[in-house]
mmCIF file of C-alpha atoms and ligand atoms in Angstrom:
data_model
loop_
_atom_site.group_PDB
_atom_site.id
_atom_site.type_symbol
_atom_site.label_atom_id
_atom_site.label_comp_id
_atom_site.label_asym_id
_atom_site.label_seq_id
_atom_site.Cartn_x
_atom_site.Cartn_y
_atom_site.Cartn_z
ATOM 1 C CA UNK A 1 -29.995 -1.951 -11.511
ATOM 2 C CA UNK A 2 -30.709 1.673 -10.602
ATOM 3 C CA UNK A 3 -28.243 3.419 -9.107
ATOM 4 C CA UNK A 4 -30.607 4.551 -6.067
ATOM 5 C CA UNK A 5 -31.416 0.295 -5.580
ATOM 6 C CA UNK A 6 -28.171 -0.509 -5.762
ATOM 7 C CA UNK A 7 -27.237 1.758 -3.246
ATOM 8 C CA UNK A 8 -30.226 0.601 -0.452
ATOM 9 C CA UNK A 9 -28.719 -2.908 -1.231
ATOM 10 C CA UNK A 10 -25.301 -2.027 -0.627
ATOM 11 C CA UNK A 11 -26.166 -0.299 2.466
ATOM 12 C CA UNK A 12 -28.024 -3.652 3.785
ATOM 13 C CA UNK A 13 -24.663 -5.918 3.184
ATOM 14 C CA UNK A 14 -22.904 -3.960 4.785
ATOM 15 C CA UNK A 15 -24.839 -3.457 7.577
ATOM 16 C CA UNK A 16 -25.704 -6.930 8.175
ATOM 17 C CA UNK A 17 -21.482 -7.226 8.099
ATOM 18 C CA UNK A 18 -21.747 -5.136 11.223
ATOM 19 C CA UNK A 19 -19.585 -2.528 9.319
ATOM 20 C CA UNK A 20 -19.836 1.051 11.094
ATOM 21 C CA UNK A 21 -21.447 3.996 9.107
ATOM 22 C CA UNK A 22 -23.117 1.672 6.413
ATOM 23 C CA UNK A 23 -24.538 4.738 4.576
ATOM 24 C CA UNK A 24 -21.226 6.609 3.976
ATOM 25 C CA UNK A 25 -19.529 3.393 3.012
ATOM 26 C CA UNK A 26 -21.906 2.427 0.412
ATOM 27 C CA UNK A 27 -21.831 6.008 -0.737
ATOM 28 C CA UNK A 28 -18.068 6.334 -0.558
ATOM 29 C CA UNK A 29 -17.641 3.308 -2.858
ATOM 30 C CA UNK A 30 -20.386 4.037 -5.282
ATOM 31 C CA UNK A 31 -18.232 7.504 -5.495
ATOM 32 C CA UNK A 32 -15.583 5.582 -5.934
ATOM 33 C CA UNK A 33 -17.066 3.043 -8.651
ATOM 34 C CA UNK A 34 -18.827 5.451 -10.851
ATOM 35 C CA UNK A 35 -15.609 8.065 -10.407
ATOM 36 C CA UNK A 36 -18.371 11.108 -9.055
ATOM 37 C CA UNK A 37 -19.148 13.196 -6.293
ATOM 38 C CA UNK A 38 -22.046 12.740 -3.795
ATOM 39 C CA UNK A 39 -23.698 14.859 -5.543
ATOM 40 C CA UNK A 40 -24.202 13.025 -8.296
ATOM 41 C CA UNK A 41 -25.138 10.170 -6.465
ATOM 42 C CA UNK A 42 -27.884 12.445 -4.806
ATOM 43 C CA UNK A 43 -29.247 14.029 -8.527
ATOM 44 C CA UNK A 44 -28.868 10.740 -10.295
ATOM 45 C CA UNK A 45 -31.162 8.111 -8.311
ATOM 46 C CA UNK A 46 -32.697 7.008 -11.488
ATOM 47 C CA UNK A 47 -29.589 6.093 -13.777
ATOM 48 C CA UNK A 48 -28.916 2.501 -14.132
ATOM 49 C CA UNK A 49 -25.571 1.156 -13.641
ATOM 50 C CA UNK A 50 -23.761 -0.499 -16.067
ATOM 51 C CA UNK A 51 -23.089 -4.568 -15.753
ATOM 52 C CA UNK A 52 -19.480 -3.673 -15.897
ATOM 53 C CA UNK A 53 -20.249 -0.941 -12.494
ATOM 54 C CA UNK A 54 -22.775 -3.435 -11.156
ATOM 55 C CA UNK A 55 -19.791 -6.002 -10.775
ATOM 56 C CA UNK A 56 -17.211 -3.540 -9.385
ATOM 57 C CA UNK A 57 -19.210 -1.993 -6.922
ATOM 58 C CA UNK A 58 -20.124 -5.535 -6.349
ATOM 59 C CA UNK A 59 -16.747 -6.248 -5.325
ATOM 60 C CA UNK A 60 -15.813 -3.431 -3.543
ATOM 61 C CA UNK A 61 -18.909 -3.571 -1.107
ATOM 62 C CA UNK A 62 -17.574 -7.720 -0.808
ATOM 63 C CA UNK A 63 -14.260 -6.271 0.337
ATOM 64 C CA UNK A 64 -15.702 -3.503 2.888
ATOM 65 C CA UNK A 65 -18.250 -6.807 4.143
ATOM 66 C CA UNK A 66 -15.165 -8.726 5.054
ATOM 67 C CA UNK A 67 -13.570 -6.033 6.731
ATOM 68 C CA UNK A 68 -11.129 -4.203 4.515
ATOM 69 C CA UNK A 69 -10.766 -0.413 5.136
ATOM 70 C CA UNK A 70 -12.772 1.743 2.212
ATOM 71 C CA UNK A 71 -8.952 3.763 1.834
ATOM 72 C CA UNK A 72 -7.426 0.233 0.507
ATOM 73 C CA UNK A 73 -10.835 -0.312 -1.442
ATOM 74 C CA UNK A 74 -10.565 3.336 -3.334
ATOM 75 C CA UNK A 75 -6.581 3.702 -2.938
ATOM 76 C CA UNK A 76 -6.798 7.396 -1.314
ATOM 77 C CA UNK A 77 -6.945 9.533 1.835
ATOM 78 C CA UNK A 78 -6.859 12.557 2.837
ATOM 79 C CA UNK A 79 -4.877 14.318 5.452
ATOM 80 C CA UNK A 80 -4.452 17.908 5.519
ATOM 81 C CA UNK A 81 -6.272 18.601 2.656
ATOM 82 C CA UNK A 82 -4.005 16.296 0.331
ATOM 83 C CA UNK A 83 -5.273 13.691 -1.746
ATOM 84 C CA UNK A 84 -2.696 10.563 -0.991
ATOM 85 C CA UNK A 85 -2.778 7.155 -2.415
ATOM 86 C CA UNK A 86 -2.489 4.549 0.167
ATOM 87 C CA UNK A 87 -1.697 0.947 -0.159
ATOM 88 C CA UNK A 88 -1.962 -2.351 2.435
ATOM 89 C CA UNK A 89 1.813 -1.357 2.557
ATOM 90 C CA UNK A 90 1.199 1.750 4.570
ATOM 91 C CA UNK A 91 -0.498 2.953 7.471
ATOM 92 C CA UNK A 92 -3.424 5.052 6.191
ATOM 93 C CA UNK A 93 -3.475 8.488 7.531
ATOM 94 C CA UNK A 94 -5.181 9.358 10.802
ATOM 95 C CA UNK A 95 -5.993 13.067 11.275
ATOM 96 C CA UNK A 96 -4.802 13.137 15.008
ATOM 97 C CA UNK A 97 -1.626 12.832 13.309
ATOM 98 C CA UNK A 98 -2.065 16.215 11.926
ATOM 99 C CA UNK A 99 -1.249 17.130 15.373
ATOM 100 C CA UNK A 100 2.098 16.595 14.569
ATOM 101 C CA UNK A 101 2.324 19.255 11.989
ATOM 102 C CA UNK A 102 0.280 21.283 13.976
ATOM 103 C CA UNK A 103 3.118 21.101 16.690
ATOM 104 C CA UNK A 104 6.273 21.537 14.071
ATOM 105 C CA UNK A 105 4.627 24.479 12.596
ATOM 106 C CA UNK A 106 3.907 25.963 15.663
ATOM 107 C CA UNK A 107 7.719 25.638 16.949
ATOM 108 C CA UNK A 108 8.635 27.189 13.510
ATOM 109 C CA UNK A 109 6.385 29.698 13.494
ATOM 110 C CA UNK A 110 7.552 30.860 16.700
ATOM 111 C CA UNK A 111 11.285 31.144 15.939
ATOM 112 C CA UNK A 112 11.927 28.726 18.341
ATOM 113 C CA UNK A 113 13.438 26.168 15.598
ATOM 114 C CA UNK A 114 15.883 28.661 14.038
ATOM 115 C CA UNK A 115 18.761 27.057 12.146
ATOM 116 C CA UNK A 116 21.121 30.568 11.708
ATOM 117 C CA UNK A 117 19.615 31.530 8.668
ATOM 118 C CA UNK A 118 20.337 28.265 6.668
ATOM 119 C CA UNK A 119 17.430 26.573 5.804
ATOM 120 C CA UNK A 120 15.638 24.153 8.217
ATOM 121 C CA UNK A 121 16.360 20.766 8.318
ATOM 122 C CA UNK A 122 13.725 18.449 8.975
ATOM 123 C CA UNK A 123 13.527 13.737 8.926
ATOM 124 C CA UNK A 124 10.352 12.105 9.337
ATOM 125 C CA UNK A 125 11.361 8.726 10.747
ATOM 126 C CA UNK A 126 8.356 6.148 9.346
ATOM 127 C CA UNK A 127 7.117 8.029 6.634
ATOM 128 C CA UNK A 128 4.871 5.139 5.536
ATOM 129 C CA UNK A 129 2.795 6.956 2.988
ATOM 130 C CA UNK A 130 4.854 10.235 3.283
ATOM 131 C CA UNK A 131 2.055 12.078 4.824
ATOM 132 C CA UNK A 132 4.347 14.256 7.061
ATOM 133 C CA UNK A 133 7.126 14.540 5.074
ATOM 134 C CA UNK A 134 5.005 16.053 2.056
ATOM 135 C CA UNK A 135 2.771 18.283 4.154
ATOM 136 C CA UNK A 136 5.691 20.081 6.005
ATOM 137 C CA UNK A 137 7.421 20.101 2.217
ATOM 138 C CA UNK A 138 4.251 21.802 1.136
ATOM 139 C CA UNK A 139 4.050 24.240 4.407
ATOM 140 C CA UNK A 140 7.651 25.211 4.535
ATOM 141 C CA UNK A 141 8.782 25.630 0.905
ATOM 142 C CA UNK A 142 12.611 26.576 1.967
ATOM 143 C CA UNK A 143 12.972 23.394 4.340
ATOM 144 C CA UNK A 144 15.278 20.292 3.657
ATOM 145 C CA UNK A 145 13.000 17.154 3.628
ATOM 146 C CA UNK A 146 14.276 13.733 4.445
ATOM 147 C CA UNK A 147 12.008 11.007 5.149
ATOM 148 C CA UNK A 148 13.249 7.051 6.461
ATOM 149 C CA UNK A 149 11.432 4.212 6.634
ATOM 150 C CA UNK A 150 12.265 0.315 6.890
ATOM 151 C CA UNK A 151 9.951 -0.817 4.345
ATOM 152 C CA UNK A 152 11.102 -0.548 1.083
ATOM 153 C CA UNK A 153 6.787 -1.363 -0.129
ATOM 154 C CA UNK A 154 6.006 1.883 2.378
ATOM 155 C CA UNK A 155 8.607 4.171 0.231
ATOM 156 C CA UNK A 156 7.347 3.161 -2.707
ATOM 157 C CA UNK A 157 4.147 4.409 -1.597
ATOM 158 C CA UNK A 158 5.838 7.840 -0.252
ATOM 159 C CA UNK A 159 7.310 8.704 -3.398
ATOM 160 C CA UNK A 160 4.407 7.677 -5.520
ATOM 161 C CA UNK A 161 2.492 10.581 -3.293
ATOM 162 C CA UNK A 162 5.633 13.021 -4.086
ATOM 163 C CA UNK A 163 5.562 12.806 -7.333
ATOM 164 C CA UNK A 164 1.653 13.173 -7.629
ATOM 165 C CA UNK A 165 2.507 16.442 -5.641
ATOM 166 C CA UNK A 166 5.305 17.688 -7.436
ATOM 167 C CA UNK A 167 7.245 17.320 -4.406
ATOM 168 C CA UNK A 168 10.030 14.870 -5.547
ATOM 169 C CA UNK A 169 12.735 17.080 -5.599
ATOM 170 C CA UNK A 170 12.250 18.688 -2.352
ATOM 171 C CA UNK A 171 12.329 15.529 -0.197
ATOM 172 C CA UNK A 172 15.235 12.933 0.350
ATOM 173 C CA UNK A 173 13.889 9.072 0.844
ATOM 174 C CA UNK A 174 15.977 6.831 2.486
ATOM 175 C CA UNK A 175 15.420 3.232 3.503
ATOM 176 C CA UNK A 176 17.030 2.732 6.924
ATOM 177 C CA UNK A 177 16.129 1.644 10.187
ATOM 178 C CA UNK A 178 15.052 4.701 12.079
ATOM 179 C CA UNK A 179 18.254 7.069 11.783
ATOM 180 C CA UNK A 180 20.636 4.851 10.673
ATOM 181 C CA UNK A 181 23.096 6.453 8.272
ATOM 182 C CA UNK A 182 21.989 9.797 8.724
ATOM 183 C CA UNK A 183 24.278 12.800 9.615
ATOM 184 C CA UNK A 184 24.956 13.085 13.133
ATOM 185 C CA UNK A 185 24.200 16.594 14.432
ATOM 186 C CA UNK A 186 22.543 18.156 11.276
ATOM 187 C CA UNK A 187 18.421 18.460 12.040
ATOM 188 C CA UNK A 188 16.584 20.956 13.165
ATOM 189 C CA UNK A 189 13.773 18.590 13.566
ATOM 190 C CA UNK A 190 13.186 15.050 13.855
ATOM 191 C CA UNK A 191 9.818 14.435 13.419
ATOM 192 C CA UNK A 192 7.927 10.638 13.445
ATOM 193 C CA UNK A 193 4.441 9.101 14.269
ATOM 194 C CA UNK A 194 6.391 5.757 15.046
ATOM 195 C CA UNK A 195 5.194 2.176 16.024
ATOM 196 C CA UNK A 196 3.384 2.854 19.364
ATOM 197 C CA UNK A 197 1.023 -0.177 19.915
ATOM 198 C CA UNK A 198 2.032 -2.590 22.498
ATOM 199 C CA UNK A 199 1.303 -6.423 21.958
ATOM 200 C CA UNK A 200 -0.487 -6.503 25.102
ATOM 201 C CA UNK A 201 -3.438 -3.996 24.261
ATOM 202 C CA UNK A 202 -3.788 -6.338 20.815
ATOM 203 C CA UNK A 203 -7.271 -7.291 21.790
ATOM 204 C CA UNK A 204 -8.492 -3.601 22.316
ATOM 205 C CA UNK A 205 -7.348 -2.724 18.476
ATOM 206 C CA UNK A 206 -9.848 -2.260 16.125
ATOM 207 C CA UNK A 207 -10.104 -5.639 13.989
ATOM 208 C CA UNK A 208 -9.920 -4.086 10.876
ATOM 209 C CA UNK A 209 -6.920 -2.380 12.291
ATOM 210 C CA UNK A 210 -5.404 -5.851 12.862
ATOM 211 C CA UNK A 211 -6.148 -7.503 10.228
ATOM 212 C CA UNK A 212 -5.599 -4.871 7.568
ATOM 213 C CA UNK A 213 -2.944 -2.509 8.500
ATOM 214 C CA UNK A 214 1.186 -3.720 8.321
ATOM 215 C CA UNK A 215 1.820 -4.931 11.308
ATOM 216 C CA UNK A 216 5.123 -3.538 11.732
ATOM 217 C CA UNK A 217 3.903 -0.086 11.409
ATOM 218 C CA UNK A 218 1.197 -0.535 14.280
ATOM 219 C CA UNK A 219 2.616 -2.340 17.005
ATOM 220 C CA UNK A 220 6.495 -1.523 18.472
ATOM 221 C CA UNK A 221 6.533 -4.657 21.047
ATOM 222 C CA UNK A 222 4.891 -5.929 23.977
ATOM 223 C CA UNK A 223 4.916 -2.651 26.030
ATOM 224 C CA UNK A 224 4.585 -0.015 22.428
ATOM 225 C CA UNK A 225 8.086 1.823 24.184
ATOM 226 C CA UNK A 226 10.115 -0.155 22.228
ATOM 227 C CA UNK A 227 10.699 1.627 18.957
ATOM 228 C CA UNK A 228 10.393 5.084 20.786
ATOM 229 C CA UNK A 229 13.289 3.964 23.233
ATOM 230 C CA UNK A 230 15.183 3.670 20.539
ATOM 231 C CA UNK A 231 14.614 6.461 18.617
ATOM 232 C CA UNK A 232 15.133 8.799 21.611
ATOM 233 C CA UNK A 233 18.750 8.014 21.515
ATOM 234 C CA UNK A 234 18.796 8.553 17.631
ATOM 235 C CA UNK A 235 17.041 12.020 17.784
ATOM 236 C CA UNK A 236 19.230 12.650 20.302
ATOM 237 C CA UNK A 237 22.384 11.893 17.943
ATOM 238 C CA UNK A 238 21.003 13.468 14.637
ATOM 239 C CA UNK A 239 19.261 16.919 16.433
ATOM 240 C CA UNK A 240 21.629 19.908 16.328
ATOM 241 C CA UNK A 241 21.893 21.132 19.897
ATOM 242 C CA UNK A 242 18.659 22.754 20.361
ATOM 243 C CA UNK A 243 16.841 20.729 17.754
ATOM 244 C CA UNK A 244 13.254 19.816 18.142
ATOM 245 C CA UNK A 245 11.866 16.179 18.660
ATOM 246 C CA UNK A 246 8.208 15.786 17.569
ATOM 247 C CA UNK A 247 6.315 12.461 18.270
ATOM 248 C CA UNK A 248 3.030 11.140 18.340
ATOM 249 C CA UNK A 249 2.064 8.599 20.979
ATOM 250 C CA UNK A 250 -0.966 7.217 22.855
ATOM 251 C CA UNK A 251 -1.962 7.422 26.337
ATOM 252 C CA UNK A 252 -0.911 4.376 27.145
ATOM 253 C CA UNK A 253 2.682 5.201 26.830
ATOM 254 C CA UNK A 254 2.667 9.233 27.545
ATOM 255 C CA UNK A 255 4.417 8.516 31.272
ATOM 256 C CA UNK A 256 7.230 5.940 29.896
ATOM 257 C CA UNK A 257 8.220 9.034 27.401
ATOM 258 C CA UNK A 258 8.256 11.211 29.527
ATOM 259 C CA UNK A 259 10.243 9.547 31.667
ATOM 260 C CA UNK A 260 12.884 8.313 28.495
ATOM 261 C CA UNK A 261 12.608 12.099 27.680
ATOM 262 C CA UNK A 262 13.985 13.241 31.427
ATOM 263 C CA UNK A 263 17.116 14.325 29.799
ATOM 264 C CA UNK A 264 15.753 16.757 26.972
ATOM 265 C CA UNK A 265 14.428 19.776 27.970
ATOM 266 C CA UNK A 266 11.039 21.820 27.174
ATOM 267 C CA UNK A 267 9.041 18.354 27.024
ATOM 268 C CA UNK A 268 5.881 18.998 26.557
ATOM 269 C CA UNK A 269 3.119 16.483 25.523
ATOM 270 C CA UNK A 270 -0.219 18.069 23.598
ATOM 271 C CA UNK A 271 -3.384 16.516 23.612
ATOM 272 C CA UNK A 272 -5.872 15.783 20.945
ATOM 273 C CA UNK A 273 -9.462 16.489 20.746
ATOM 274 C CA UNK A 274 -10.427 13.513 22.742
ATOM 275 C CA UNK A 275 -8.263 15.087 25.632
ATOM 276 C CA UNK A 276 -5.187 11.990 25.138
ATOM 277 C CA UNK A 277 -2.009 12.650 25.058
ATOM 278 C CA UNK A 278 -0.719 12.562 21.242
ATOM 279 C CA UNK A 279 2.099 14.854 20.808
ATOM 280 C CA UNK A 280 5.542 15.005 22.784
ATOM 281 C CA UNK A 281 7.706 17.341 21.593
ATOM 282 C CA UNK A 282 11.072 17.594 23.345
ATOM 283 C CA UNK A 283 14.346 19.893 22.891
ATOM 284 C CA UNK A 284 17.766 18.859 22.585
ATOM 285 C CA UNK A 285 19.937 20.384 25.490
ATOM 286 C CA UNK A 286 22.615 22.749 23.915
ATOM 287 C CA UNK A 287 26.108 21.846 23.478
ATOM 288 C CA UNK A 288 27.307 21.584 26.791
ATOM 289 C CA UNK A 289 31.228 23.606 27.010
ATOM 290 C CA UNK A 290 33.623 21.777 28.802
ATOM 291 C CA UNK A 291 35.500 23.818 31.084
ATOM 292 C CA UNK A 292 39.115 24.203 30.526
HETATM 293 C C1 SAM B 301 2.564 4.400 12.550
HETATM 294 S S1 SAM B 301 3.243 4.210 10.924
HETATM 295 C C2 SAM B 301 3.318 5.913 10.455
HETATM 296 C C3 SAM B 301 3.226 6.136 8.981
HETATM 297 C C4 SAM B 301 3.049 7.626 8.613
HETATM 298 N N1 SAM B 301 4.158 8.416 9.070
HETATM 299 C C5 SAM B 301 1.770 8.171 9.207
HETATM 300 O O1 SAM B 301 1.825 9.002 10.104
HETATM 301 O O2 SAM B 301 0.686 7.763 8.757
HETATM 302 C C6 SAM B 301 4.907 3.804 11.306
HETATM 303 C C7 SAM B 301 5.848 3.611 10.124
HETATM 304 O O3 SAM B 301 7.139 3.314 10.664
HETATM 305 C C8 SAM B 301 7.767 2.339 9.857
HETATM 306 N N2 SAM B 301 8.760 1.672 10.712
HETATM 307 C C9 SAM B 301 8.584 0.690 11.626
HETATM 308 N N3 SAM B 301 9.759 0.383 12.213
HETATM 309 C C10 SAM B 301 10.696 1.186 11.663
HETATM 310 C C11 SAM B 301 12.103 1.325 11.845
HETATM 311 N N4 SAM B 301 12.766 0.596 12.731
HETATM 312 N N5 SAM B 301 12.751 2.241 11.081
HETATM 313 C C12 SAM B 301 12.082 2.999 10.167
HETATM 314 N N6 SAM B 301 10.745 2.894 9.959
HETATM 315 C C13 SAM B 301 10.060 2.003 10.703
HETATM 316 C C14 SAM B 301 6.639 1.455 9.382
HETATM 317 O O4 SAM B 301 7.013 0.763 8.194
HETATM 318 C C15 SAM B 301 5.524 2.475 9.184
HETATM 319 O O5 SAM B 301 5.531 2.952 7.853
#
C-alpha cells in the first residue's frame, strides 16, 4: 500500500473510533512506524510500505482505535524539550506540569531558596517517569537530586530516562512511600506533582485516562486531599527551615491546600494557561528560638 493510502485509511479508523485529532494520530504513528519525520511523510506520498510496516502500523492504529494513548503506542514524550520514554507504569508527562519547574526555578533564580553556599538540595516525591527530577538535574547542574516513588515499575522507568540523559549520577532514586526514610531537615526543596484525583470526579476523567494510566498515580482517594495531606506533614519534616514546597494540584482541591497549608508561610498558588490553579508553592516557617 502507498504510504499516502495508508495514511487516509488510518485516519478513517481512527476517526470512526471517535479518537480526537485523527490526522496527527495517524501521522504520529506512521512517524513512529517508518522511524521519520513529518516531513518525510509529506515528500514521500508515493512510497509503498513494506508488508512488515503495513502490519505494524496496522497494529499500532488497532491500539490508538481501542483507546490506548499514542505515548504508550511509540514509548516517548516530551516535556521540556526532553525526549523521555514512558511506559503503562508511569504517568505520561503533561506540560502544565512544567509549571512546576517553572515555579522552582523561579524561587532559585531569585535567591529566595539559598542553602548557605552548599549546594541545593532538592526530592521529587512521585517521580513516575523522572520528568522533574531530570529537568531540574539538567537546569541546575550543582543541585543534589533525589527522587521517591512507591512503584518500583515507575523507577525503573525514571532511571531508564537518566541514563538516556547522562543524568545517573546526579540523581538519588529511592523507593519509599512519599518521604519515608529520608533525612529530616536537609531540603531546600521538596518538589512533587502527587496523586490529586478524587474518586468522586472519576466519571469526569478522560476514559483513556482511566483506563490507561496507573491508577495509583492518578487518583489519591475519594476527595484527591488524601496523598497531599500527607505529604504536607512530610515536607514539613524533611524542608530545612525556610525550605520551599512546590506542588501541582487541580482546582478542585486548591481551597483544601490552602487551608492544610495555613501553617507555612508565603503560600502562593499559580495558575496555568487555562486560568486553574496548578501550582502551590509554600515556605517552611524558620526555626522558631525558644526563649530561655
Ligand atoms: C501524578 S503521578 C506524577 C508522575 C511524574 N512526577 C509526573 O509529573 O509526570 C504521581 C506519582 O506518584 C507515585 N505515588 C503514588 N503514591 C505514592 C506514595 N505514597 N509515595 C510515593 N510515590 C507515590 C505514583 O506511582 C506516580 O508515579
Amino acid at each position: 500500500m502507498l504510504l499516502k493510502d495508508a495514511l487516509t485509511s488510518a485516519i478513517d479508523r481512527l476517526t470512526s473510533a471517535r479518537v480526537g485529532s485523527p490526522r496527527m494520530n495517524a501521522e504520529i504513528l506512521l512517524m513512529f512506524t517508518l522511524d521519520c519525520d513529518r516531513a518525510y511523510l509529506y515528500a514521500h506520498p508515493e512510497r509503498e510500505l513494506t508488508n512488515q510496516e503495513q502490519t505494524r502500523y496496522d497494529e499500532a492504529i488497532t491500539q490508538r482505535a481501542s483507546g490506548s494513548p499514542a505515548q504508550y503506542i511509540t514509548g516517548h514524550q516530551e516535556f521540556w524539550g526532553m525526549d523521555l520514554i514512558v511506559s503503562p507504569a508511569v504517568l505520561i508527562p503533561r506540560p502544565e506540569t512544567e509549571h512546576v519547574i517553572e515555579t522552582v526555578l523561579r524561587l532559585v533564580d531569585s535567591g529566595r531558596a539559598s542553602s548557605s553556599g552548599s549546594p541545593l538540595r532538592i526530592v521529587d516525591i512521585g517521580t513516575g517517569s523522572g520528568c522533574i527530577a531530570l529537568v531540574l538535574a539538567k537546569e541546575l547542574p550543582d543541585a543534589e537530586l533525589h527522587a521517591t516513588d512507591i512503584s518500583p515499575a515507575a523507577l525503573e522507568i525514571a532511571r531508564a530516562n537518566a541514563a538516556r540523559h547522562q543524568l545517573t549520577d546526579r540523581i538519588d532514586f529511592h523507593q519509599a512511600d512519599l518521604l519515608a526514610g529520608l533525612a529530616p531537615n536537609s531540603f531546600d526543596f521538596v518538589v512533587s506533582n502527587p496523586p490529586y484525583v478524587g474518586e468522586s470526579e472519576e466519571d469526569q476523567v478522560q476514559l483513556e485516562v482511566r483506563k490507561f494510566e496507573p491508577r495509583n498515580a492518578v487518583f489519591a482517594g475519594p476527595t484527591g486531599l488524601e496523598v497531599i495531606q500527607r505529604l504536607i506533614p512530610q515536607a514539613e519534616a524533611g524542608l530545612k527551615p525556610g525550605g520551599w514546597l512546590v506542588m501541582e494540584i487541580s482546582g478542585t482541591i486548591a481551597a483544601g491546600v490552602q487551608r492544610l497549608l495555613h501553617s507555612w508561610n508565603n503560600v502562593q498558588l499559580a495558575h496555568d494557561l487555562q486560568g486553574i490553579p496548578r501550582v502551590a508553592s509554600a515556605r517552611k516557617p524558620p526555626a522558631q528560638i525558644t526563649p530561655l
